[in-house]
PDB file of C-alpha atoms in Angstrom:
ATOM      1  CA  MET O 191       0.305   0.096   0.250  1.00 91.00           C
ATOM      2  CA  PRO O 192       1.300   3.434  -0.872  1.00 95.00           C
ATOM      3  CA  HIS O 193       2.502   5.915   1.515  1.00 98.00           C
ATOM      4  CA  ILE O 194       2.133   9.760   1.279  1.00 98.00           C
ATOM      5  CA  LEU O 195       2.978  12.427   3.344  1.00 98.00           C
ATOM      6  CA  ILE O 196       1.045  15.712   3.361  1.00 98.00           C
ATOM      7  CA  ALA O 197       2.549  18.818   4.802  1.00 97.00           C
ATOM      8  CA  ASP O 198      -0.084  21.802   4.934  1.00 95.00           C
ATOM      9  CA  ASP O 199      -0.774  24.325   7.510  1.00 93.00           C
ATOM     10  CA  GLU O 200      -4.491  24.913   6.612  1.00 92.00           C
ATOM     11  CA  PRO O 201      -6.186  22.226   8.833  1.00 94.00           C
ATOM     12  CA  ASN O 202      -9.158  21.399   6.024  1.00 93.00           C
ATOM     13  CA  ILE O 203      -7.187  21.395   3.470  1.00 90.00           C
ATOM     14  CA  LEU O 204      -4.847  19.032   5.190  1.00 93.00           C
ATOM     15  CA  MET O 205      -8.172  16.957   6.295  1.00 95.00           C
ATOM     16  CA  LEU O 206      -9.767  16.424   2.830  1.00 94.00           C
ATOM     17  CA  THR O 207      -6.500  15.453   1.078  1.00 93.00           C
ATOM     18  CA  GLU O 208      -5.853  13.035   3.831  1.00 96.00           C
ATOM     19  CA  MET O 209      -9.053  11.784   3.220  1.00 96.00           C
ATOM     20  CA  LEU O 210      -9.223  11.569  -0.136  1.00 95.00           C
ATOM     21  CA  PHE O 211      -5.930  10.011  -0.103  1.00 96.00           C
ATOM     22  CA  GLN O 212      -7.120   7.014   2.744  1.00 97.00           C
ATOM     23  CA  ASP O 213     -10.756   6.324   0.485  1.00 96.00           C
ATOM     24  CA  MET O 214      -8.063   5.452  -2.361  1.00 96.00           C
ATOM     25  CA  GLY O 215      -6.922   2.973   0.331  1.00 96.00           C
ATOM     26  CA  MET O 216      -3.419   4.728   0.514  1.00 97.00           C
ATOM     27  CA  THR O 217      -1.558   5.068   4.037  1.00 98.00           C
ATOM     28  CA  VAL O 218      -1.190   8.606   4.661  1.00 98.00           C
ATOM     29  CA  SER O 219       0.508  10.808   7.144  1.00 98.00           C
ATOM     30  CA  THR O 220       0.690  14.702   7.707  1.00 98.00           C
ATOM     31  CA  ALA O 221       2.389  17.458   8.247  1.00 98.00           C
ATOM     32  CA  VAL O 222       1.530  20.840   9.871  1.00 96.00           C
ATOM     33  CA  ASP O 223       4.791  22.524   8.421  1.00 95.00           C
ATOM     34  CA  GLY O 224       7.521  22.347   6.779  1.00 95.00           C
ATOM     35  CA  GLN O 225       9.806  21.497   9.480  1.00 96.00           C
ATOM     36  CA  ASP O 226       7.749  18.579  10.662  1.00 97.00           C
ATOM     37  CA  ALA O 227       7.217  17.175   7.342  1.00 98.00           C
ATOM     38  CA  LEU O 228      11.376  17.217   6.837  1.00 97.00           C
ATOM     39  CA  THR O 229      11.793  15.685  10.800  1.00 97.00           C
ATOM     40  CA  LYS O 230       8.572  12.847   9.029  1.00 98.00           C
ATOM     41  CA  ILE O 231       9.744  12.545   5.736  1.00 98.00           C
ATOM     42  CA  ILE O 232      13.340  11.390   7.221  1.00 98.00           C
ATOM     43  CA  ALA O 233      11.604   8.981   9.597  1.00 98.00           C
ATOM     44  CA  LEU O 234       9.167   7.270   7.591  1.00 98.00           C
ATOM     45  CA  LYS O 235      10.279   7.398   3.821  1.00 98.00           C
ATOM     46  CA  PRO O 236       7.205   7.983   2.316  1.00 98.00           C
ATOM     47  CA  ASP O 237       6.828   6.839  -1.080  1.00 98.00           C
ATOM     48  CA  LEU O 238       5.250  10.456  -2.075  1.00 98.00           C
ATOM     49  CA  VAL O 239       5.543  14.057  -0.269  1.00 98.00           C
ATOM     50  CA  ILE O 240       2.394  16.579  -1.233  1.00 97.00           C
ATOM     51  CA  THR O 241       3.274  19.956  -0.120  1.00 96.00           C
ATOM     52  CA  ASP O 242       1.988  23.214  -0.170  1.00 93.00           C
ATOM     53  CA  VAL O 243       4.205  26.331  -1.030  1.00 91.00           C
ATOM     54  CA  ILE O 244       2.981  28.984   2.115  1.00 90.00           C
ATOM     55  CA  MET O 245       3.966  27.006   5.609  1.00 92.00           C
ATOM     56  CA  PRO O 246       5.501  28.325   8.215  1.00 92.00           C
ATOM     57  CA  ASN O 247       8.986  27.413   9.696  1.00 94.00           C
ATOM     58  CA  LYS O 248       9.848  25.643   5.995  1.00 94.00           C
ATOM     59  CA  SER O 249       8.399  26.392   2.803  1.00 93.00           C
ATOM     60  CA  GLY O 250       7.412  23.993   0.521  1.00 93.00           C
ATOM     61  CA  PHE O 251      10.466  25.319  -1.702  1.00 91.00           C
ATOM     62  CA  GLU O 252      12.977  24.792   1.393  1.00 96.00           C
ATOM     63  CA  LEU O 253      11.526  21.650   2.082  1.00 97.00           C
ATOM     64  CA  CYS O 254      12.134  20.633  -1.887  1.00 95.00           C
ATOM     65  CA  LYS O 255      15.404  21.646  -1.455  1.00 96.00           C
ATOM     66  CA  GLU O 256      16.819  19.849   1.981  1.00 97.00           C
ATOM     67  CA  VAL O 257      15.009  16.785   0.625  1.00 98.00           C
ATOM     68  CA  ARG O 258      16.894  16.592  -2.413  1.00 97.00           C
ATOM     69  CA  ALA O 259      19.964  17.263  -0.560  1.00 97.00           C
ATOM     70  CA  HIS O 260      19.568  14.463   2.062  1.00 96.00           C
ATOM     71  CA  PRO O 261      21.051  11.301   0.414  1.00 96.00           C
ATOM     72  CA  ALA O 262      18.561   9.042   2.540  1.00 95.00           C
ATOM     73  CA  ILE O 263      14.989  10.714   1.181  1.00 97.00           C
ATOM     74  CA  SER O 264      16.682  12.404  -1.638  1.00 97.00           C
ATOM     75  CA  ASP O 265      14.854  10.543  -5.021  1.00 97.00           C
ATOM     76  CA  THR O 266      11.211  10.878  -2.839  1.00 98.00           C
ATOM     77  CA  PRO O 267       8.554  12.757  -5.554  1.00 98.00           C
ATOM     78  CA  ILE O 268       7.561  15.539  -4.263  1.00 97.00           C
ATOM     79  CA  ILE O 269       4.575  17.090  -5.425  1.00 95.00           C
ATOM     80  CA  ILE O 270       3.659  21.084  -4.354  1.00 91.00           C
ATOM     81  CA  LEU O 271       0.362  22.389  -4.581  1.00 85.00           C
ATOM     82  CA  SER O 272       0.246  26.182  -4.466  1.00 75.00           C
ATOM     83  CA  ALA O 273      -1.883  29.009  -5.534  1.00 66.00           C
ATOM     84  CA  LEU O 274       1.171  30.931  -6.681  1.00 57.00           C
ATOM     85  CA  GLY O 275       1.595  30.621 -10.368  1.00 53.00           C
ATOM     86  CA  ASP O 276       4.089  33.046 -11.639  1.00 54.00           C
ATOM     87  CA  ASP O 277       7.504  32.181 -13.169  1.00 53.00           C
ATOM     88  CA  PHE O 278       9.417  33.405 -10.094  1.00 52.00           C
ATOM     89  CA  ASN O 279       8.104  30.854  -7.518  1.00 51.00           C
ATOM     90  CA  LYS O 280       9.014  27.787 -10.228  1.00 52.00           C
ATOM     91  CA  ILE O 281      11.681  25.557  -9.113  1.00 51.00           C
ATOM     92  CA  ASN O 282      13.962  25.224 -11.591  1.00 51.00           C
TER      93      ASN O 282
END
């Protein structure tokens, strides 16, 4: 069963996405900010991370960069969800 970690500081979005993936039969862990997400990614090694961009303690972009720099989790797939759509807010 795939394990997904969802990181978002908005409780309603976190709850809805958690329920969506659980209903699809997946194991879901949640994190309330970027630092919490990084700690859980290192400990749990999920199959996929879905993260918001704007979060306290560490943004989704910072989280992505730190995951990519960490040898044990650097190949973890990450999906970044955001309302930010301009070129300035994209990772190259």
